[in-house]
Every structure is written in C-alpha cells, then in structure tokens.
Amino acid sequence: MNSLSASTNGYAFLLDMYETEVLKTLAIWLAFEDEAIGFRPAPKSRTVLEQMDHQIQSEGGWMVKMLGVDIGDFQPREKTRQGYIEKYRVDAAKRLEILRQKPEGWWRETTAFFDVQRSRAWIFTRRLNHSTHHRGQLVVYLRVLGAKVPSVYGPTADTNGAVIYQF
Amino acid sequence: MLLLFAIPLCAYGQTQKPPTTLRGILLEQLRTTHTQEDWFAPASVAVADLTAEQAKWSPGHGGHSVGQLAYHLWFWDARSLQQFKGEKPAAFSGNNDETFTDFTEAQWNDLVKKLDQTMSDWEKAVETADDATLAKNASLIEHVAEHNAYHIGQILYVRKLEGAWDPSKGVK
C-alpha cells in the first residue's frame, strides 16, 4: 500500500488531531496526584483510574477490531497512573505511525462499527469525539479536586495566560 | 458500552444513510454535538431545562458554571465561523478567561438561543461550502466539533454535580 503525504491525503487532518488529542489526554492524566486516582465526583461516576482504563480499553479495542490497527497487547503492565500514562503514550505513537501510512482511499472504505458499516474516517471522528468527551469530564474532576488544570486548547486560569503543555 | 452505541446507531441506520463523504462526515460531527441525539447528549439537550440561576452554579475551586461553559462554546463557535466565512472576527483581547467570565445570569435565555443559532449557522455553512473551501477547513470544522464534545461532557458533569440533570436524558 502506498502512503500519501499529508498534503495529498484529505484525511490527514484527523491524524494531526489524534496526535494533539493524545498529548492533551496525557497532560490531563499527569495533572492528577497519585492519591487522587480513586476519586469519583459522584457515586455513579467513574474514578480517575477507571476513566484512564476506559480510554485504554476503548481506544485499544476500536483500533484493533474496527480499524485493524494492531500494535499488540494494549494492557498496561501496572494499573497505576504512571502505568497508564506510559502505556498510552507509547501505544498511541505506534498507532499514529501505522495510520500515517494509510492512503486516502483506506479512510473512505467501510468497515464494521459494532453492528453497522461505516467508513474508517467516520469511525475515527467518533474515536476522537469519545476521547475528547471523557477528557473534558476529567477536567471537571481536576477542578472539583482543587488541582491545577494544564493548557489544553490554550491557556487556562491556572497557567497565567501562558500555554504550558506537559509533553 | 456496546449497548450505548448500538441502540442509537440502529435507530439512525433505519432512517438515514450513513455519511461517506468528507462533507457528510463533518456535518454529522456538527449535528451530533448540536441537536442530533446519538451516543452522547448534544448541546441542545445539555443546556435545556435549566434556569438562569441553575446555569450560574459552579462546582467551586474555579470550576466553570454551565452558563460559563455555554458562553465559551458560543464565543468560539461564532468566532471560528467568522474565520470559516472569511469575515473579520469581532474584537477580542485574547484573554480566554473572558470567554467564560463574561457570562452573566441575565444572559442565559438569550445565550441558549444564540448558541443554537450559531451551531445551525455552522451546519448551513458546511452544507453550502464549495469542495475546496471544505477541504481547506476540514481541520477547523473537526476542531469545532471536538471542542463542542469536550465542553458538552463538562456541562453534563457540572449539571450532575449540581443535581440539575435528568438521567433519562442520556447519561445515567
């Protein structure tokens, strides 16, 4: 399969978004203290660690079963904040490398999305939405905990007007 | 989780053809964060049935209220739409904090309408844009949809913390 450069692949922007989305997610995970990983803001809400696990399981599953992007075992060796951060950072970089080789036609092809057929580009936008949605929830967790929120789309109230990325 | 995705998609599949083009995919991204109920509550549901007083409630520690989050969404959706249309954007100091803190309780009902209108305007703009403009701005449009999804997730959590969210609307 020939790869197409970013300038000729009309869906390359999705990968640029994925790359920054991963960085944002990691920055938010890093902002939690280790003592806070069992925190849940409401009885039926996920804990911080459960949110991390959900991200790892969900993205890992989608990538393998729906997009055919298999980078091997995506389970973290240690179910700790640092374990999830390291595993997700490494795995996402591998996925990005594989996805960057896919030609535009690959993104247009349809494949199974649960019990329906959707194009890979469509599935990938859902993947991004899903990650973003849960990352937004974790920012609320940080606020409720009184922790500082790092830059995500730009400065936050805790970065004194500056854009401070963690990765 | 499978059920969460499968039910709305089955219903969707029976009524509409899934989008296959870039335009169709981006439009669906905008619609599912605006009014189309799919796998998470869209903005129209997230800000509905809330009084102005409820909209100004904050979880504390600098956390934003629903009103502030909605104001921020409206501000950036409107500004990015101006960018998409090639219009001169309205004056802005560059201080992102103001896009939250400029919200006042008195603005709430009007803000809900303005947010809805701006999101509708975005959809119309994407529907009618020529292919070259669409391709050039695909990243911008996707960013708008992701930004919407991000803050909608926050709005729902703030409402849950406030005790102002009806779980039957989609998030138990």
Short mmCIF file of C-alpha atoms in Angstrom, two decimals:
data_model
loop_
_atom_site.label_atom_id
_atom_site.label_comp_id
_atom_site.label_asym_id
_atom_site.label_seq_id
_atom_site.Cartn_x
_atom_site.Cartn_y
_atom_site.Cartn_z
CA MET A 1 0.00 0.00 0.00
CA ASN A 2 1.45 3.34 -0.98
CA SER A 3 1.36 6.06 1.60
CA LEU A 4 0.26 9.55 0.71
CA SER A 5 1.76 12.68 2.17
CA ALA A 6 -0.28 14.95 4.39
CA SER A 7 -0.69 17.39 1.52
CA THR A 8 -2.43 14.85 -0.73
CA ASN A 9 -4.40 12.87 1.83
CA GLY A 10 -7.64 14.69 2.55
CA TYR A 11 -8.00 12.90 5.86
CA ALA A 12 -4.52 13.64 7.23
CA PHE A 13 -6.05 16.33 9.43
CA LEU A 14 -7.66 13.57 11.51
CA LEU A 15 -4.24 12.25 12.41
CA ASP A 16 -2.95 15.70 13.31
CA MET A 17 -5.95 15.93 15.63
CA TYR A 18 -5.28 12.48 17.07
CA GLU A 19 -1.68 13.41 17.78
CA THR A 20 -2.67 16.52 19.73
CA GLU A 21 -5.61 14.75 21.39
CA VAL A 22 -3.21 12.15 22.81
CA LEU A 23 -0.98 14.91 24.17
CA LYS A 24 -3.94 16.65 25.78
CA THR A 25 -5.19 13.43 27.34
CA LEU A 26 -1.75 12.63 28.74
CA ALA A 27 -1.39 16.15 30.12
CA ILE A 28 -4.71 15.86 31.94
CA TRP A 29 -3.83 12.41 33.35
CA LEU A 30 -0.49 13.78 34.52
CA ALA A 31 -2.24 16.63 36.35
CA PHE A 32 -3.78 14.22 38.88
CA GLU A 33 -1.89 13.39 42.06
CA ASP A 34 -1.43 9.66 42.67
CA GLU A 35 -3.61 9.95 45.79
CA ALA A 36 -6.49 11.22 43.64
CA ILE A 37 -6.80 8.30 41.24
CA GLY A 38 -9.56 6.68 43.29
CA PHE A 39 -11.63 9.88 43.29
CA ARG A 40 -15.09 9.85 41.77
CA PRO A 41 -17.15 13.08 41.74
CA ALA A 42 -20.48 11.28 42.12
CA PRO A 43 -21.44 7.78 43.26
CA LYS A 44 -22.23 6.58 39.73
CA SER A 45 -19.25 8.29 38.10
CA ARG A 46 -16.04 6.54 37.13
CA THR A 47 -12.98 7.07 39.28
CA VAL A 48 -10.00 8.81 37.69
CA LEU A 49 -8.30 5.45 37.23
CA GLU A 50 -11.46 3.96 35.72
CA GLN A 51 -11.55 6.84 33.23
CA MET A 52 -7.95 6.08 32.26
CA ASP A 53 -8.73 2.40 31.93
CA HIS A 54 -11.82 3.15 29.85
CA GLN A 55 -9.71 5.22 27.46
CA ILE A 56 -7.09 2.48 27.12
CA GLN A 57 -9.63 -0.34 26.64
CA SER A 58 -11.92 1.62 24.37
CA GLU A 59 -9.25 3.03 22.08
CA GLY A 60 -7.33 -0.25 22.03
CA GLY A 61 -10.46 -2.19 21.11
CA TRP A 62 -11.61 0.24 18.41
CA MET A 63 -8.17 0.34 16.83
CA VAL A 64 -7.87 -3.44 16.58
CA LYS A 65 -11.44 -4.51 15.85
CA MET A 66 -12.66 -1.62 13.72
CA LEU A 67 -9.58 -0.09 12.14
CA GLY A 68 -7.29 -3.11 12.02
CA VAL A 69 -4.51 -1.19 13.75
CA ASP A 70 -2.94 -3.81 15.99
CA ILE A 71 0.12 -2.80 17.95
CA GLY A 72 -0.04 -5.81 20.28
CA ASP A 73 -1.13 -6.03 23.89
CA PHE A 74 -2.53 -2.68 24.96
CA GLN A 75 -2.93 -3.53 28.65
CA PRO A 76 -0.68 -1.53 30.99
CA ARG A 77 1.78 -3.57 32.99
CA GLU A 78 0.81 -1.69 36.14
CA LYS A 79 -2.65 -0.29 36.78
CA THR A 80 -1.25 2.95 38.17
CA ARG A 81 -1.46 6.50 36.89
CA GLN A 82 2.11 6.31 35.59
CA GLY A 83 1.48 2.86 34.14
CA TYR A 84 -1.47 4.11 32.11
CA ILE A 85 0.36 7.26 31.03
CA GLU A 86 3.40 5.40 29.79
CA LYS A 87 1.42 2.67 28.04
CA TYR A 88 -0.94 5.06 26.31
CA ARG A 89 1.90 7.38 25.23
CA VAL A 90 3.87 4.53 23.63
CA ASP A 91 0.89 2.77 22.05
CA ALA A 92 -0.64 5.93 20.60
CA ALA A 93 2.67 6.81 18.94
CA LYS A 94 2.79 3.36 17.33
CA ARG A 95 -0.80 3.68 16.12
CA LEU A 96 -0.09 7.09 14.68
CA GLU A 97 2.86 5.75 12.74
CA ILE A 98 0.73 2.98 11.23
CA LEU A 99 -2.17 5.29 10.44
CA ARG A 100 0.04 7.85 8.74
CA GLN A 101 0.90 5.21 6.14
CA LYS A 102 -2.71 4.70 5.10
CA PRO A 103 -3.76 6.21 1.77
CA GLU A 104 -6.84 8.37 1.39
CA GLY A 105 -8.81 5.51 -0.12
CA TRP A 106 -8.34 3.46 3.06
CA TRP A 107 -10.10 6.14 5.07
CA ARG A 108 -13.07 6.08 2.71
CA GLU A 109 -13.54 2.31 2.86
CA THR A 110 -16.29 0.98 5.07
CA THR A 111 -15.81 -1.49 7.88
CA ALA A 112 -17.76 -2.81 10.84
CA PHE A 113 -18.64 -0.35 13.56
CA PHE A 114 -20.33 -2.59 16.12
CA ASP A 115 -23.32 -3.92 14.15
CA VAL A 116 -23.33 -1.38 11.32
CA GLN A 117 -20.99 -0.42 8.46
CA ARG A 118 -19.25 2.96 8.47
CA SER A 119 -16.26 4.49 6.70
CA ARG A 120 -12.98 4.43 8.61
CA ALA A 121 -12.90 8.25 8.56
CA TRP A 122 -16.35 8.30 10.19
CA ILE A 123 -15.23 5.82 12.83
CA PHE A 124 -12.11 7.83 13.52
CA THR A 125 -14.09 11.02 14.12
CA ARG A 126 -16.14 9.09 16.68
CA ARG A 127 -12.93 7.89 18.27
CA LEU A 128 -11.75 11.49 18.62
CA ASN A 129 -15.11 12.64 19.98
CA HIS A 130 -15.13 9.86 22.53
CA SER A 131 -11.66 10.69 23.84
CA THR A 132 -12.37 14.41 23.91
CA HIS A 133 -15.67 13.99 25.71
CA HIS A 134 -14.11 11.98 28.54
CA ARG A 135 -11.08 14.26 28.72
CA GLY A 136 -13.47 17.15 29.28
CA GLN A 137 -15.03 15.25 32.15
CA LEU A 138 -11.63 14.73 33.76
CA VAL A 139 -11.01 18.48 33.72
CA VAL A 140 -14.13 18.85 35.87
CA TYR A 141 -12.65 16.22 38.22
CA LEU A 142 -9.46 18.31 38.47
CA ARG A 143 -11.48 21.42 39.33
CA VAL A 144 -13.53 19.63 41.95
CA LEU A 145 -10.29 18.34 43.49
CA GLY A 146 -8.84 21.83 43.51
CA ALA A 147 -5.97 20.70 41.27
CA LYS A 148 -4.39 22.85 38.59
CA VAL A 149 -5.58 22.44 35.00
CA PRO A 150 -2.82 22.40 32.37
CA SER A 151 -3.16 24.01 28.96
CA VAL A 152 -5.36 22.07 26.60
CA TYR A 153 -6.69 24.32 23.83
CA GLY A 154 -4.71 27.30 25.11
CA PRO A 155 -4.08 28.99 28.46
CA THR A 156 -6.20 28.05 31.46
CA ALA A 157 -6.96 30.01 34.61
CA ASP A 158 -4.01 28.20 36.21
CA THR A 159 -1.35 28.96 33.60
CA ASN A 160 -1.26 32.77 33.98
CA GLY A 161 -2.13 33.47 30.39
CA ALA A 162 0.58 31.18 29.05
CA VAL A 163 0.18 27.98 27.06
CA ILE A 164 2.01 25.35 29.11
CA TYR A 165 1.93 21.88 27.62
CA GLN A 166 3.20 18.95 29.65
CA PHE A 167 4.51 16.84 26.77
CA MET B 1 -20.96 0.31 26.44
CA LEU B 2 -21.79 -1.70 23.34
CA LEU B 3 -25.44 -1.11 24.04
CA LEU B 4 -24.81 2.57 24.47
CA PHE B 5 -23.50 2.76 20.92
CA ALA B 6 -25.62 0.14 19.25
CA ILE B 7 -29.11 1.38 20.12
CA PRO B 8 -28.88 4.89 18.68
CA LEU B 9 -26.94 3.65 15.67
CA CYS B 10 -29.58 1.04 14.85
CA ALA B 11 -32.24 3.70 15.03
CA TYR B 12 -30.11 6.03 12.94
CA GLY B 13 -29.42 3.36 10.37
CA GLN B 14 -33.10 2.79 9.77
CA THR B 15 -33.81 6.40 8.95
CA GLN B 16 -30.75 7.82 7.24
CA LYS B 17 -27.88 6.66 5.08
CA PRO B 18 -24.56 6.98 6.86
CA PRO B 19 -22.34 9.75 5.52
CA THR B 20 -19.46 8.68 3.31
CA THR B 21 -18.09 11.97 2.02
CA LEU B 22 -15.89 14.41 3.92
CA ARG B 23 -18.76 16.91 3.92
CA GLY B 24 -21.19 14.33 5.25
CA ILE B 25 -18.85 13.17 8.00
CA LEU B 26 -18.09 16.72 9.14
CA LEU B 27 -21.76 17.68 9.03
CA GLU B 28 -22.64 14.72 11.18
CA GLN B 29 -19.93 15.70 13.63
CA LEU B 30 -21.51 19.14 13.94
CA ARG B 31 -25.07 17.82 14.15
CA THR B 32 -24.31 15.20 16.81
CA THR B 33 -22.85 17.92 19.03
CA HIS B 34 -25.78 20.26 18.35
CA THR B 35 -29.21 18.64 18.14
CA GLN B 36 -28.84 15.06 16.89
CA GLU B 37 -29.02 12.65 19.81
CA ASP B 38 -26.53 9.91 19.20
CA TRP B 39 -24.04 8.40 21.62
CA PHE B 40 -23.87 11.38 23.95
CA ALA B 41 -26.25 14.19 24.73
CA PRO B 42 -25.87 17.05 22.23
CA ALA B 43 -25.63 20.73 23.20
CA SER B 44 -29.36 21.36 22.74
CA VAL B 45 -30.12 18.75 25.40
CA ALA B 46 -27.15 19.68 27.59
CA VAL B 47 -28.37 23.26 28.09
CA ALA B 48 -32.12 22.55 28.11
CA ASP B 49 -34.46 22.76 31.09
CA LEU B 50 -32.11 24.86 33.19
CA THR B 51 -32.98 28.12 34.89
CA ALA B 52 -30.63 31.09 34.80
CA GLU B 53 -29.96 30.58 38.48
CA GLN B 54 -29.04 26.94 37.92
CA ALA B 55 -26.88 27.95 34.95
CA LYS B 56 -24.68 30.15 37.13
CA TRP B 57 -23.97 27.43 39.72
CA SER B 58 -20.31 26.46 39.93
CA PRO B 59 -18.80 23.32 41.46
CA GLY B 60 -16.21 25.58 43.12
CA HIS B 61 -12.39 25.61 43.04
CA GLY B 62 -12.52 27.71 39.86
CA GLY B 63 -14.70 25.22 38.03
CA HIS B 64 -16.93 26.80 35.43
CA SER B 65 -20.70 27.02 35.57
CA VAL B 66 -22.91 25.66 32.79
CA GLY B 67 -23.58 29.24 31.76
CA GLN B 68 -19.86 29.99 31.51
CA LEU B 69 -19.20 26.83 29.53
CA ALA B 70 -22.09 27.58 27.15
CA TYR B 71 -20.90 31.17 26.75
CA HIS B 72 -17.39 29.95 25.93
CA LEU B 73 -18.76 27.47 23.39
CA TRP B 74 -20.91 30.14 21.74
CA PHE B 75 -17.99 32.59 21.66
CA TRP B 76 -15.57 30.23 19.94
CA ASP B 77 -18.15 28.63 17.65
CA ALA B 78 -19.18 32.10 16.44
CA ARG B 79 -15.60 33.29 16.08
CA SER B 80 -14.45 30.22 14.18
CA LEU B 81 -17.48 30.53 11.89
CA GLN B 82 -16.40 34.06 11.05
CA GLN B 83 -12.97 32.66 10.25
CA PHE B 84 -14.51 29.96 8.03
CA LYS B 85 -16.55 32.54 6.14
CA GLY B 86 -13.53 34.80 5.69
CA GLU B 87 -15.12 37.54 7.77
CA LYS B 88 -13.25 39.89 10.05
CA PRO B 89 -13.60 38.46 13.55
CA ALA B 90 -15.06 40.61 16.31
CA ALA B 91 -12.61 42.41 18.61
CA PHE B 92 -11.14 40.13 21.26
CA SER B 93 -8.49 40.83 23.89
CA GLY B 94 -7.05 37.33 23.55
CA ASN B 95 -7.74 36.53 27.19
CA ASN B 96 -9.55 33.19 27.08
CA ASP B 97 -10.75 33.62 30.68
CA GLU B 98 -13.09 36.34 29.44
CA THR B 99 -14.82 33.85 27.17
CA PHE B 100 -16.06 32.19 30.35
CA THR B 101 -16.30 35.00 32.87
CA ASP B 102 -18.18 37.43 30.63
CA PHE B 103 -21.29 35.32 31.19
CA THR B 104 -23.96 36.81 33.43
CA GLU B 105 -27.13 35.20 34.73
CA ALA B 106 -29.26 37.74 32.80
CA GLN B 107 -27.82 36.45 29.51
CA TRP B 108 -28.84 32.82 29.98
CA ASN B 109 -32.07 32.54 27.98
CA ASP B 110 -30.67 34.63 25.14
CA LEU B 111 -27.40 32.69 25.23
CA VAL B 112 -29.19 29.37 24.75
CA LYS B 113 -30.82 30.79 21.61
CA LYS B 114 -27.57 32.31 20.32
CA LEU B 115 -25.68 29.06 20.80
CA ASP B 116 -28.37 27.15 18.91
CA GLN B 117 -28.39 29.72 16.10
CA THR B 118 -24.60 29.73 15.76
CA MET B 119 -24.45 25.95 15.63
CA SER B 120 -27.22 25.94 12.98
CA ASP B 121 -25.30 28.58 11.02
CA TRP B 122 -22.21 26.36 11.13
CA GLU B 123 -24.17 23.46 9.65
CA LYS B 124 -25.56 25.64 6.86
CA ALA B 125 -22.08 26.96 6.09
CA VAL B 126 -20.68 23.44 5.76
CA GLU B 127 -23.66 22.30 3.68
CA THR B 128 -23.14 25.08 1.15
CA ALA B 129 -19.36 25.50 1.07
CA ASP B 130 -17.55 24.55 -2.12
CA ASP B 131 -15.33 21.48 -2.05
CA ALA B 132 -12.05 23.41 -1.97
CA THR B 133 -13.16 25.55 1.00
CA LEU B 134 -14.37 22.47 2.79
CA ALA B 135 -11.10 20.57 2.28
CA LYS B 136 -9.05 23.58 3.32
CA ASN B 137 -11.08 23.99 6.51
CA ALA B 138 -11.70 20.33 7.40
CA SER B 139 -9.38 20.52 10.39
CA LEU B 140 -11.05 23.69 11.66
CA ILE B 141 -14.53 22.13 11.38
CA GLU B 142 -13.42 18.95 13.13
CA HIS B 143 -11.81 21.03 15.87
CA VAL B 144 -15.10 22.89 16.37
CA ALA B 145 -16.95 19.57 16.75
CA GLU B 146 -14.35 18.17 19.15
CA HIS B 147 -14.36 21.36 21.18
CA ASN B 148 -18.14 21.11 21.39
CA ALA B 149 -17.94 17.47 22.54
CA TYR B 150 -15.29 18.36 25.13
CA HIS B 151 -17.33 21.09 26.79
CA ILE B 152 -20.64 19.22 26.50
CA GLY B 153 -19.02 16.49 28.57
CA GLN B 154 -18.18 19.11 31.17
CA ILE B 155 -21.64 20.67 31.10
CA LEU B 156 -23.23 17.31 31.85
CA TYR B 157 -20.87 16.67 34.74
CA VAL B 158 -21.46 20.09 36.25
CA ARG B 159 -25.21 19.50 35.98
CA LYS B 160 -24.86 16.09 37.61
CA LEU B 161 -22.82 17.59 40.44
CA GLU B 162 -25.43 20.31 40.82
CA GLY B 163 -28.25 17.80 40.87
CA ALA B 164 -29.76 19.52 37.84
CA TRP B 165 -29.51 16.71 35.30
CA ASP B 166 -32.30 14.31 34.40
CA PRO B 167 -30.63 10.90 33.88
CA SER B 168 -33.36 9.90 31.45
CA LYS B 169 -31.85 12.43 29.02
CA GLY B 170 -29.00 10.08 28.28
CA VAL B 171 -26.28 9.93 30.92
CA LYS B 172 -27.06 7.84 33.94
#
